[in-house]
Each structure stands twice: as structure tokens, then as C-alpha cells.
Coordinates of C-alpha atoms and ligand atoms in Angstrom, one line a residue:
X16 CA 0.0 0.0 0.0
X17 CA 1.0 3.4 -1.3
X18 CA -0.2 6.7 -1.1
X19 CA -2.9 7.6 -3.5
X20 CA -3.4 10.3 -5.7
X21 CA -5.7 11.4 -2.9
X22 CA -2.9 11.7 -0.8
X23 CA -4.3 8.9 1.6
X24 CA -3.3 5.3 1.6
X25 CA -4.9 2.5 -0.2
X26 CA -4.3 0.8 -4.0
X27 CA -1.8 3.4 -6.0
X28 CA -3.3 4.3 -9.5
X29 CA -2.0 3.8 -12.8
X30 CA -2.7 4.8 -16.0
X31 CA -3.3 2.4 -18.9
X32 CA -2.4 3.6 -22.3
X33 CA -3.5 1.8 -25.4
X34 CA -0.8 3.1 -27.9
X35 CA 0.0 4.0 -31.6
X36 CA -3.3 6.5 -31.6
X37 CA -2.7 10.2 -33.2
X38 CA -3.5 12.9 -30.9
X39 CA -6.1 15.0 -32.7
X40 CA -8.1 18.4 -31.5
X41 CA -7.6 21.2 -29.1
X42 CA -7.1 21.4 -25.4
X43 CA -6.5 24.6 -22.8
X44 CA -3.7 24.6 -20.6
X45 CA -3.6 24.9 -17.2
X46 CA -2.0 27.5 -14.4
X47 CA 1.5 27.2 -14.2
X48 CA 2.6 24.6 -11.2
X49 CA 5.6 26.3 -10.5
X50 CA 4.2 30.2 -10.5
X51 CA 1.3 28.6 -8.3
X52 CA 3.4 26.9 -5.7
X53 CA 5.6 30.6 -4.6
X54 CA 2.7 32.7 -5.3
X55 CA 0.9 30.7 -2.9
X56 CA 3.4 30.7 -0.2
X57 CA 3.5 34.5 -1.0
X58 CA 0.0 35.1 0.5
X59 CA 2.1 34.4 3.5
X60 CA 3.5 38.3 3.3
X61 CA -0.4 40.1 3.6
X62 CA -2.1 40.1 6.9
X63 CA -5.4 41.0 4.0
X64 CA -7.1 38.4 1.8
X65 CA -5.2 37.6 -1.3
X66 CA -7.2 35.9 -4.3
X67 CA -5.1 34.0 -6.5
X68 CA -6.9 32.8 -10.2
X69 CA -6.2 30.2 -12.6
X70 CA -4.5 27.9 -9.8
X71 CA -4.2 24.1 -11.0
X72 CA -5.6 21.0 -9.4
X73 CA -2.6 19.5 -8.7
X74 CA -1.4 17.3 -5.6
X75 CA 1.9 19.8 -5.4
X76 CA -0.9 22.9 -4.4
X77 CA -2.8 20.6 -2.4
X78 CA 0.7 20.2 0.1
X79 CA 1.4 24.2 0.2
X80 CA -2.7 24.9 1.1
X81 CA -2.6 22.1 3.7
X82 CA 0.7 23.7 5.1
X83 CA -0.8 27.3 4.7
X84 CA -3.6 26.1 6.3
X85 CA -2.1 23.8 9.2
X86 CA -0.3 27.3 9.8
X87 CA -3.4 28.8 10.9
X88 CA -4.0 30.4 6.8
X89 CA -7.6 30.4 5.9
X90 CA -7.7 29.1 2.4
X91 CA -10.4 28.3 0.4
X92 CA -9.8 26.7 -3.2
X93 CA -13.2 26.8 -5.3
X94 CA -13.9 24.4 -8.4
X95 CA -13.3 27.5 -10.7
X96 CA -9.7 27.5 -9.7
X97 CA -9.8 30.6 -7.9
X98 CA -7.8 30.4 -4.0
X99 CA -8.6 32.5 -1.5
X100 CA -6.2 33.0 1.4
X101 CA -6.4 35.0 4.3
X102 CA -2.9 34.7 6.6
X103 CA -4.6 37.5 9.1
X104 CA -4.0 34.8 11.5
X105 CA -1.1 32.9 11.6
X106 CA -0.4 31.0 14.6
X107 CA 1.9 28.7 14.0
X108 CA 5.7 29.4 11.5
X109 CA 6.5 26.1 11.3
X110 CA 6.7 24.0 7.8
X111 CA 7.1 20.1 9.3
X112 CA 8.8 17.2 7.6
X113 CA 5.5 15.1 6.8
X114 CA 4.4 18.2 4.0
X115 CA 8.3 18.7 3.4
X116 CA 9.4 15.4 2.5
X117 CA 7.0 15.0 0.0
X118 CA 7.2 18.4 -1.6
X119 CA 10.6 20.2 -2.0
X120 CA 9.1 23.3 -2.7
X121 CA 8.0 23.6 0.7
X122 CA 10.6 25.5 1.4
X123 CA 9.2 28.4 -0.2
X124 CA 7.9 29.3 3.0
X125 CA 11.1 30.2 4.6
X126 CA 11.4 33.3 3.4
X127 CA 8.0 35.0 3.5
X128 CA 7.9 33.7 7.6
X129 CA 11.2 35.0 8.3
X130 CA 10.4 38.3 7.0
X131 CA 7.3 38.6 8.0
X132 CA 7.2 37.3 11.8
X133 CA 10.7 37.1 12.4
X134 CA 10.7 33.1 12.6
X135 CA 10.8 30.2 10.8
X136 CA 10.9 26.4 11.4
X137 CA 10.9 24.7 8.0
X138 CA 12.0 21.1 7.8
X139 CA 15.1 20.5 5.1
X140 CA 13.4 18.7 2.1
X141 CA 15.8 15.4 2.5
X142 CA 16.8 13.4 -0.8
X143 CA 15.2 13.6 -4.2
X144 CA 14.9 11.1 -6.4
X145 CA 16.7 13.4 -9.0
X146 CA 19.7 13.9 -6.9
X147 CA 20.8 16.2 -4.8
X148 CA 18.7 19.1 -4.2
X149 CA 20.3 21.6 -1.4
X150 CA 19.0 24.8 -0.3
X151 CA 22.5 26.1 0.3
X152 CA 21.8 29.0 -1.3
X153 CA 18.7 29.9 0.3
X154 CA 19.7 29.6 3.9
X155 CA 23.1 31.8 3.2
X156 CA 20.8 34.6 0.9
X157 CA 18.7 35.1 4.6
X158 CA 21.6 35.3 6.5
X159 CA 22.9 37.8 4.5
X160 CA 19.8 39.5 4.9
X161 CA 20.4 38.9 8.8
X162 CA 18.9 36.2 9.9
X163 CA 20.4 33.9 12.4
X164 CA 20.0 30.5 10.8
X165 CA 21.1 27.1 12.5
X166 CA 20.2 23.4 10.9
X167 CA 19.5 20.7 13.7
X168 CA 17.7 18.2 13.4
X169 CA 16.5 18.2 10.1
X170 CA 15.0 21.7 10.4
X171 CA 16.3 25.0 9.5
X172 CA 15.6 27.0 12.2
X173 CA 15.8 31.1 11.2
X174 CA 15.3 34.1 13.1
X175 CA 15.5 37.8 12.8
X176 CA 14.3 41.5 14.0
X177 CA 13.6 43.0 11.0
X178 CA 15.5 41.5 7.7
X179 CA 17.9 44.4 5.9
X180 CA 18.5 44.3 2.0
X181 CA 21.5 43.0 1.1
X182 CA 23.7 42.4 -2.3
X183 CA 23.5 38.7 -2.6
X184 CA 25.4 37.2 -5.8
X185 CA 24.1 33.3 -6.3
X186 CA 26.9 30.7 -6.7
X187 CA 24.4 28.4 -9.4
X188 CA 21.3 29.9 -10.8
X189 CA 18.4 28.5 -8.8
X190 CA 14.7 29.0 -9.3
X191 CA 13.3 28.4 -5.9
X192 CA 16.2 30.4 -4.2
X193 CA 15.6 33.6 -6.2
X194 CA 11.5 33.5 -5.4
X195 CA 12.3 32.6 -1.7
X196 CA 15.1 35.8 -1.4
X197 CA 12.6 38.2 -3.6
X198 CA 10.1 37.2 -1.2
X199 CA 12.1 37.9 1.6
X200 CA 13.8 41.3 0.4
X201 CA 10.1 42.6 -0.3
X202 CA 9.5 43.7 3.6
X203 CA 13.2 43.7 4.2
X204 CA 14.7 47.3 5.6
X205 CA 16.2 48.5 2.4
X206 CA 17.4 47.8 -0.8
X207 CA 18.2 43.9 -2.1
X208 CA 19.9 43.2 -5.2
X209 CA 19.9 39.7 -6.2
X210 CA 23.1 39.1 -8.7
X211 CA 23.0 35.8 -11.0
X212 CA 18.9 35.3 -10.5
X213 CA 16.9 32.6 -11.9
X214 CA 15.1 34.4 -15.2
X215 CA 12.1 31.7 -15.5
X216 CA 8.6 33.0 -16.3
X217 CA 7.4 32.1 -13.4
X218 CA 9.7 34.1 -11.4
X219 CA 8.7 37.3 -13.0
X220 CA 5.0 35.8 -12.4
X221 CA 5.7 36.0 -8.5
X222 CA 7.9 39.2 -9.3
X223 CA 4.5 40.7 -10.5
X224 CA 2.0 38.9 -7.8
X225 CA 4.3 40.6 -5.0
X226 CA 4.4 44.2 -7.0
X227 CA 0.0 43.9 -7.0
X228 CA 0.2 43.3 -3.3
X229 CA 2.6 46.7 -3.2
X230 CA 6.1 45.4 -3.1
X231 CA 8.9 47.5 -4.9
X232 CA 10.5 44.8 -7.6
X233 CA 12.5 45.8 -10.4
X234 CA 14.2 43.5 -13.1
X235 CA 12.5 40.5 -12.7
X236 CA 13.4 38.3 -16.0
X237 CA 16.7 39.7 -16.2
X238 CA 19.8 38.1 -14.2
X239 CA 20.1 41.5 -11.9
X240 CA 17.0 41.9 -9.6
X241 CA 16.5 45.0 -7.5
X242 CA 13.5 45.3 -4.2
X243 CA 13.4 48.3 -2.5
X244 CA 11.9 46.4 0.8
X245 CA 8.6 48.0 2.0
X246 CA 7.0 47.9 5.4
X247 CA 4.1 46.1 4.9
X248 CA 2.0 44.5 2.0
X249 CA -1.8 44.7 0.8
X250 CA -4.1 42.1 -0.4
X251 CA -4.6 41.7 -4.3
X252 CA -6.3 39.6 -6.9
X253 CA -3.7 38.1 -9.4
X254 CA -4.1 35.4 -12.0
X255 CA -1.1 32.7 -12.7
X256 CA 0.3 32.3 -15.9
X257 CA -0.2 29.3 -18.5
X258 CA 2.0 26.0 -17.9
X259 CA 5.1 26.0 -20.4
X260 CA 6.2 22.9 -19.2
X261 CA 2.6 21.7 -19.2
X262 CA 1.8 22.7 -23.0
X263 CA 5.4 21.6 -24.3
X264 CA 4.8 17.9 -23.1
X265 CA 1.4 18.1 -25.1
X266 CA 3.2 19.2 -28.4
X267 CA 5.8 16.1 -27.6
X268 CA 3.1 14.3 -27.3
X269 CA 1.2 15.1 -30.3
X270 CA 4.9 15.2 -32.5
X271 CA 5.3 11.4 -31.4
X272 CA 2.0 9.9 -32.3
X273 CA 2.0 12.2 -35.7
X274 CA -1.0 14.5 -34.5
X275 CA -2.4 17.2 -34.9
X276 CA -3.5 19.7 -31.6
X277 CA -4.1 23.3 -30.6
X278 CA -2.8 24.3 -27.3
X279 CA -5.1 27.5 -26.2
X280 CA -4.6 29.7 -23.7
X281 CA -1.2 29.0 -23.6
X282 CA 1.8 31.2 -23.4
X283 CA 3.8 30.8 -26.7
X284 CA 6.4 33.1 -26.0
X285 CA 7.7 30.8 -22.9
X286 CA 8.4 28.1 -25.1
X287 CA 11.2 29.0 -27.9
X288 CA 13.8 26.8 -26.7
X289 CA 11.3 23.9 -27.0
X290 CA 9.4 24.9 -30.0
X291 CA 12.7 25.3 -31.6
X292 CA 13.5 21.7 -31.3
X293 CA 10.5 20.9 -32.0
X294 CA 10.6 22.3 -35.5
X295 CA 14.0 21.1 -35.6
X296 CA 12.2 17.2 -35.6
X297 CA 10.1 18.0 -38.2
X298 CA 6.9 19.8 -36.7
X299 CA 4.9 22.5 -38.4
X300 CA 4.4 24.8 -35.8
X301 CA 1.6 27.8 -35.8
X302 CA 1.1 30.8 -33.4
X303 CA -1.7 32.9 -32.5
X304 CA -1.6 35.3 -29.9
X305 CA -2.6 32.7 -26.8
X306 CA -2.7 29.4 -28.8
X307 CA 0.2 27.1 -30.4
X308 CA -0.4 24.7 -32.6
X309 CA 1.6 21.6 -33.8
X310 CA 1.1 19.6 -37.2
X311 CA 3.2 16.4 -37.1
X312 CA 0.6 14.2 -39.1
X313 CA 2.1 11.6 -41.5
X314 CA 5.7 12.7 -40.4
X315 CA 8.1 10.8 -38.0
X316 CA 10.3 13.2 -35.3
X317 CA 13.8 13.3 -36.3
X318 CA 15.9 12.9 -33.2
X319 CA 17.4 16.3 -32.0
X320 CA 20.3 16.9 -29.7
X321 CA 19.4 19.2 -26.3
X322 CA 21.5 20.4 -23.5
X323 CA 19.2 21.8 -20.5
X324 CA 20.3 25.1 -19.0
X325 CA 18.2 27.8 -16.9
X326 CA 15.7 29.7 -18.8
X327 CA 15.9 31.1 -21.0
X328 CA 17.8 28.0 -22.5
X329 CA 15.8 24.5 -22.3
X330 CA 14.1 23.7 -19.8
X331 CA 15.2 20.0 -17.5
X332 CA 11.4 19.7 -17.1
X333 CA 11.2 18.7 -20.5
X334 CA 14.1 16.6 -20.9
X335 CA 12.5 13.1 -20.1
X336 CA 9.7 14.5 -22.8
X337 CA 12.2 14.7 -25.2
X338 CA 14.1 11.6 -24.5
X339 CA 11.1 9.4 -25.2
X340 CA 10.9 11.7 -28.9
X341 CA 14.2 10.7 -29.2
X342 CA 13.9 7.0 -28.3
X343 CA 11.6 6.5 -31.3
X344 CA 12.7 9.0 -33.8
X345 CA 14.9 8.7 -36.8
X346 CA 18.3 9.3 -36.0
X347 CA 20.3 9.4 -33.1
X348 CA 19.9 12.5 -30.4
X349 CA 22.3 13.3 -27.4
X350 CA 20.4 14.8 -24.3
X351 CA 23.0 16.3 -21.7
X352 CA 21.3 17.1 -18.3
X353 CA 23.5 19.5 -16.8
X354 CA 20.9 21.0 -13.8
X355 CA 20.1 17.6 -11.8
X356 CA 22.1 15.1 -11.9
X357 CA 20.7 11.6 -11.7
X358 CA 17.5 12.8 -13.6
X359 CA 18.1 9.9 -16.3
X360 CA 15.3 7.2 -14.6
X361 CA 13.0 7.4 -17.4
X362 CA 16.0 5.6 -19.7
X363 CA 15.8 2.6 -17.9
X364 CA 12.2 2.2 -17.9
X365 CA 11.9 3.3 -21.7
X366 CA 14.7 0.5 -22.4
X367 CA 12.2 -1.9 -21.2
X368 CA 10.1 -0.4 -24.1
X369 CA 13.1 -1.5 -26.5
X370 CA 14.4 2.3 -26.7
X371 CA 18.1 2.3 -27.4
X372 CA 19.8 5.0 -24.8
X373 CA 23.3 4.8 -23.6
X374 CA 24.0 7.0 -20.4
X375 CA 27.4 8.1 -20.7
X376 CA 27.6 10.5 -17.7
X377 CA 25.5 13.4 -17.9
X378 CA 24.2 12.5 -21.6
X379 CA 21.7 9.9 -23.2
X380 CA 22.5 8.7 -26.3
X381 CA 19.2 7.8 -27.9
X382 CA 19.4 5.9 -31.6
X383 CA 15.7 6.1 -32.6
X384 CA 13.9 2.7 -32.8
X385 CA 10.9 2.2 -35.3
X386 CA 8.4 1.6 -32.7
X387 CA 8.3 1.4 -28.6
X388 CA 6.8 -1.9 -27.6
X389 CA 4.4 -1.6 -24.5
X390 CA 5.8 -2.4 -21.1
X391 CA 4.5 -1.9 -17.5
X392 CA 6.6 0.9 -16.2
X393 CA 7.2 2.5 -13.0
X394 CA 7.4 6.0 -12.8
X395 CA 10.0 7.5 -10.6
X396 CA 9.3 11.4 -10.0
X397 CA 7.2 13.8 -11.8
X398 CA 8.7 15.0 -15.7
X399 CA 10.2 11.4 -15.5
X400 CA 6.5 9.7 -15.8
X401 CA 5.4 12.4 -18.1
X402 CA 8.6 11.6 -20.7
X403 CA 6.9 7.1 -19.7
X404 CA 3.1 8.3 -20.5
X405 CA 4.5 10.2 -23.9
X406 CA 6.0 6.6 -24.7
X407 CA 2.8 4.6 -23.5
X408 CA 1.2 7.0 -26.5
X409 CA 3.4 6.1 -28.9
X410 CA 4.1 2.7 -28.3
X411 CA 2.2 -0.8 -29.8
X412 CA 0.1 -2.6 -27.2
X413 CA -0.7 -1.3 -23.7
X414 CA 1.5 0.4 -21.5
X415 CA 0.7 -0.1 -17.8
X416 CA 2.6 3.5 -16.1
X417 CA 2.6 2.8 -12.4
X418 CA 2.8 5.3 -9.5
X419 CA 0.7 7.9 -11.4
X420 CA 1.1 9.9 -7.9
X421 CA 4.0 11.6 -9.4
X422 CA 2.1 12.7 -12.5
X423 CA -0.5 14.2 -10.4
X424 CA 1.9 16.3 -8.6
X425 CA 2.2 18.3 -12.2
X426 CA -0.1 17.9 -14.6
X427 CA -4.2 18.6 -14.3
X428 CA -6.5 16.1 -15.3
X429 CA -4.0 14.2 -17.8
X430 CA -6.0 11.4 -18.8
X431 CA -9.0 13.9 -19.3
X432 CA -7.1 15.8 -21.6
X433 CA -5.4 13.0 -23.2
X434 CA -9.0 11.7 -24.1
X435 CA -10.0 14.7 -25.5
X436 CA -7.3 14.7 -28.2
X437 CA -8.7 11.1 -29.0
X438 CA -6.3 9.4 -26.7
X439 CA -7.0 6.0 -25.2
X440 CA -6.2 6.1 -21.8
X441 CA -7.7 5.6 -18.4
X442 CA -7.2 5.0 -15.0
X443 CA -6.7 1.9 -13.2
X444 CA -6.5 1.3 -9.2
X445 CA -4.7 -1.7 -8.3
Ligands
UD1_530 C1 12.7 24.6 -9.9 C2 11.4 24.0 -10.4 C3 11.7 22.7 -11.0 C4 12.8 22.8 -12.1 C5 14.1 23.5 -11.5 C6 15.1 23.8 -12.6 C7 9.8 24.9 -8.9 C8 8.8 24.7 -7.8 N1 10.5 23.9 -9.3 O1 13.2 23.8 -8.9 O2 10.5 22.2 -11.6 O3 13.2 21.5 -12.5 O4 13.7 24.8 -10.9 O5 14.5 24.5 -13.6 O6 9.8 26.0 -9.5 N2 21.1 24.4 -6.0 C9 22.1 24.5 -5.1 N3 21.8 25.2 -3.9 C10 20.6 25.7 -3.6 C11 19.6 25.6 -4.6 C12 19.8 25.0 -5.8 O7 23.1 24.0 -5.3 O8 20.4 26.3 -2.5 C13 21.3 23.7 -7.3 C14 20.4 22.5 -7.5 O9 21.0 21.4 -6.8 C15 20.4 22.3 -8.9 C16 20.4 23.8 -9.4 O10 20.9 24.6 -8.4 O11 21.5 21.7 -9.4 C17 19.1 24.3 -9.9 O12 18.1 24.1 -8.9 P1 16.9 25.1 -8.6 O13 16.7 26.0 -9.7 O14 17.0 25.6 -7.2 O15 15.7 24.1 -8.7 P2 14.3 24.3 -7.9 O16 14.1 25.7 -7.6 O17 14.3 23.3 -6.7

């Protein structure tokens, strides 16, 4: 017995995937996961009620409103995707390991509760099963800013009067460090500059969330961030951005079965480093000003070679994506991982789908099969089971993807969707 989709225990669901079908229509895509997630755990900053729009349904925002909520937030999600937090209240500044463990952007909170109440008790996230995930940089950023940070027993414990800017320069570009710091430096005592920021969509997404609640942000989307820290902030009604990881697994997904699908309110502009690979495999790609679509009928992909870097480079959470393309294009296509390492599980299950993929240290070496062969598979953390269901789509026969959990941490409603581009694919408990 596993945890369940749910989140409670009983029979773990799967999704089985009758393959070799052409993805055919149009679908929209959801809010962005990862602009959710530190928006979210920015309502933390306003003792006023903060309504945040177009927020997925997705196990990942379940975890931060049940730890928003076991902190004393009162948070109402409704089925038109719109939250509604009020952290008027909060009683207790403490993130513990059971939410932690099985979220790593848990630690999102840090920030926003040291500079907001002066304390912080936030469990370290632990191992991942893409490797080593630190938060390094995060804890030295806030003690920079002054806080007085010590690690024991698996929690970082911060405190602090009143956080003061500081000029913080980061050692590696990291997504999750520069939203936690921005969050900080927004009621710090003076001026922050962050040096070396992550320039991801979503960060100028929570760049623009914290400005609506009052805070004084400039240069978000550009390496050099600047917040002129502000004394308190106001409540505000912000919408989240489209999913660019969300809509480029569709267009994989559509480019491996030959299809044909219209992505709407989607953000195209998010997506050049993927859409140019894309093309680069043989698509026919087609904008309008909130829609993408992808024409791959009658074609094979051709297999591309992709080196993930930050944005605005390409993006690790489509690698696995693009490694079952690969597997079963024409060619042979190198994918170098060079943000995680250990984020090559989805080759060994896709070998057991007759892929051909060498690891030679941080690079598959896929040489394009004719046809995946349908395998049960176990999915090992989120983008990995997206790249397996992608395969499962492509391949002949059934494909059995176990441990869907991980795929509900990310994507909203997949099967749904997946059946509305003439997919056959359902869910299975067992
Ligand atoms: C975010 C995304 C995740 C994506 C990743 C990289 C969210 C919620 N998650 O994760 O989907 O795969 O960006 O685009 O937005 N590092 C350190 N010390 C730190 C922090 C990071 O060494 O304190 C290293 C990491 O080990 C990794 C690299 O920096 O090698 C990038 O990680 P980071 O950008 O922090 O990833 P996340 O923010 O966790």
C-alpha cells in the first residue's frame, strides 16, 4: 500500500495507455505549477485576503494549502480555480517534515515567515529522487539579509528582527532560491539586489504577484533583480500564468503519435527553446496570440540533440519529454542534463520499451527505434513519468505506467485531456 493520488493510503493508480493512436483536436492549458506553488506561499507576506486565479488542481498545491492552512491560513480553493487565502491569522511558523518530504518546494515558505514574523521552522526537504537538491543557497541569501539561521535536526531553524537588503550574488542559478530571497527582500529594511537570479517566467510571475500586493521589484526576468523592501504589503487579486512545461509535453506528445492539436490559452512566447526543437524534428508549428499549434501528421520526429540550462535555455522539465521523442525517432539524439544530476530514470524504464539510450555520464544517447513496444513501467518522479506516458502513447500494445502519484503532482487532469485529443487512456486502481 502506497499513497494515492488522494494523498491517503490504499491501492496506487496507474494509467493504462492503449498506444499507436494520433492525438487529434484542441485542449486549454492549465495554471503554471511552478508560478502557483511561490505565489501561494506569498500570500504568507499580507495580513489581507489575497485571491489568486487560474490555480491548478494538482497534488503539489494541495501540500502548500494544507501547510498554509495547518499554519493557521484560511484558504479556500473553489472548483473555478480561484484560492482564497487570508494569513490575518497565523499562529503557528513552522513547515514540518511530513508536507516537506513529499514536496521540496515547501521550502518556499522560509522566506516569506522570516520576514514577516521574524521566525521560521521549515523542515530540510531530505533526498530527491533526482539527486541532490540543497538549499544552500537559500539559507546563506537570509543570513545575509540577517537572519540567524542554525540546521538541527533536520530543520532549519531562522530568526530575525527586522530582515535588511543585502547584495546577494548566487553561486548556481536557482529557481526556488531567487522566489524565496525576492520574497524575503520585499518587507526587508532597504534595498536587495539579487546578482545571478533565476530568469524563468514564473519568477517574473511572482515578481508581478508581490508588485500587486505593493512590493517594490524591479528587473525580474533579467539576471540582476532589485526590491526596494517595503513595510508592509496589501491584499490583491492576481491570475497565474499558463504552464510552459505543461503545453510543451502536449506538443511532444502530439509530434510522437503524428498529430495534430491546438494548445489554447497557452503562453507561446515561454516556449522558444522547445518549440525550436520541436521544429528542428520536423513539426509545423503555428502561433496565434494565446494558442500554439503543432502539425506532425504523416511525419516521423527526427531525433534532436538538447542540452538543459536555466531559462531562457531549455528547460530540464522537459528533458525526459524529449528523450522518449528521441527514443523512437529517426536518428540518433544526445540529451545532456546539466541542472540535476541523476535525472536519467525514465531511460531505464523506456529501455524496457526497447528504446536504445546509452547514459554516458550526464548525456543519453538515444538511436531512434521504429516503434516502442508496450511495457509496464514505473514512474520514478514527476517530468520522468510524463517523458513514460508520452511513450505509453506512442508505443504498440498497452502500456501499464505505475505510480501515477508523481504525474498528479504536475499535470491537471492528464487522462481527461489525453482523451480529449482522442487518446486511449484511463485510469486503473490496483
Ligand atoms: C525549480 C522548479 C523545477 C525545475 C528547476 C530547474 C519549482 C517549484 N521547481 O526547482 O521544476 O526542475 O527549478 O529549472 O519552481 N542548487 C544549489 N543550492 C541551492 C539551490 C539549488 O546548489 O540552494 C542547485 C540544485 O542542486 C540544482 C540547481 O541549483 O543543481 C538548480 O536548482 P533550482 O533552480 O534551485 O531548482 P528548484 O528551484 O528546486
Amino acid at each position: 500500500m502506497e499513497r494515492t493520488a488522494g494523498g491517503g493510503l490504499g491501492l496506487v493508480d496507474k494509467l493504462l495507455i492503449k498506444g499507436g493512436i494520433s492525438l487529434n483536436g484542441a485542449i486549454a492549458v492549465s495554471g503554471a505549477k511552478n508560478a502557483a506553488l511561490p505565489i501561494l506561499a506569498g500570500t504568507l507576506l499580507s495580513a489581507e485576503p489575497v485571491v489568486v486565479r487560474n490555480v491548478p488542481q494538482l497534488k503539489d498545491v494541495a501540500t502548500t494549502i494544507t501547510l498554509l492552512q495547518s499554519m493557521g491560513v484560511e484558504v479556500t480553493f473553489d472548483d473555478k480555480l480561484n484560492v482564497e487565502a487570508n494569513a490575518g491569522n497565523v499562529v503557528d511558523r513552522r513547515a514540518p517534515y511530513e508536507l516537506v518530504k513529499t514536496m521540496r518546494a515547501s521550502i518556499l515558505v522560509l522566506g516569506p515567515l522570516v520576514a514577516r514574523f521574524g521566525e521560521a521552522d521549515v523542515s530540510l526537504p531530505g533526498g530527491c529522487a533526482i539527486g541532490a537538491r540543497p538549499v544552500n543557497l537559500h539559507v546563506q541569501g537570509l543570513e545575509a539579509m540577517g537572519a540567524d539561521i542554525k540546521v538541527e535536526n533536520g530543520y532549519i531553524h531562522a530568526r530575525a528582527d527586522r530582515l535588511r537588503g543585502a547584495h546577494i550574488v548566487f553561486d548556481t542559478v536557482t529557481v526556488t532560491g531567487t522566489e524565496n530571497l525576492m520574497m524575503a527582500a520585499a518587507l526587508a529594511e532597504g534595498e536587495t539586489i539579487l546578482e545571478n537570479a533565476a530568469r524563468e517566467p514564473e519568477v517574473i510571475d511572482l515578481a508581478d504577484f508581490l508588485s500587486a500586493m505593493g512590493a517594490r521589484i524591479s528587473g525580474a526576468g533579467t539576471s540582476a533583480i532589485k526590491i526596494e523592501g517595503v513595510r508592509e504589503l496589501h491584499g490583491t487579486d492576481y491570475t497565474v500564468l499558463p504552464d510552459r512545461i505543461e503545453t510543451g509535453t502536449y506538443l511532444v506528445a502530439a509530434a510522437m503519435t503524428g498529430g495534430k492539436i491546438r494548445l489554447d490559452r497557452a503562453a507561446p512566447d515561454h516556449l522558444e527553446a522547445v518549440i525550436a526543437k520541436l521544429q528542428e524534428a520536423g513539426a509545423d508549428i503555428q502561433f496565434g496570440d494565446k494558442s500554439i499549434e503543432i502539425d506532425m501528421r504523416g511525419k516521423r520526429p527526427k531525433a534532436v540533440d538538447i542540452r538543459t540550462t536555466p531559462y531562457p535555455g531549455f528547460p530540464t522539465d522537459m528533458q525526459a519529454q524529449f528523450c522518449a521523442m528521441n527514443a523512437m525517432a529517426e536518428g540518433v539524439g544526445t540529451i545532456t542534463e546539466t541542472i540535476f544530476e541523476n535525472r536519467f530514470q525514465h531511460v531505464l524504464e523506456l529501455q524496457r520499451m526497447g528504446a536504445d539510450i546509452q547514459i554516458e555520464g550526464h548525456t543519453a544517447v538515444c538511436r531512434g527505434v521504429k516503434k516502442l513496444t508496450a511495457a509496464p513501467v514505473m514512474a520514478t518522479d514527476l517530468r520522468a513519468s510524463a517523458g513514460l506516458v508520452l511513450a505509453g502513447l506512442a508505443a504498440e500494445g498497452e502500456t501499464l505506467v505505475d505510480r501515477i502519484y508523481h504525474v498528479d503532482r504536475g499535470y491537471e487532469r492528464i487522462e481527461e485531456k489525453l482523451r480529449q485529443l482522442g487518446a486511449e487512456i484511463r485510469r486503473v486502481v490496483g
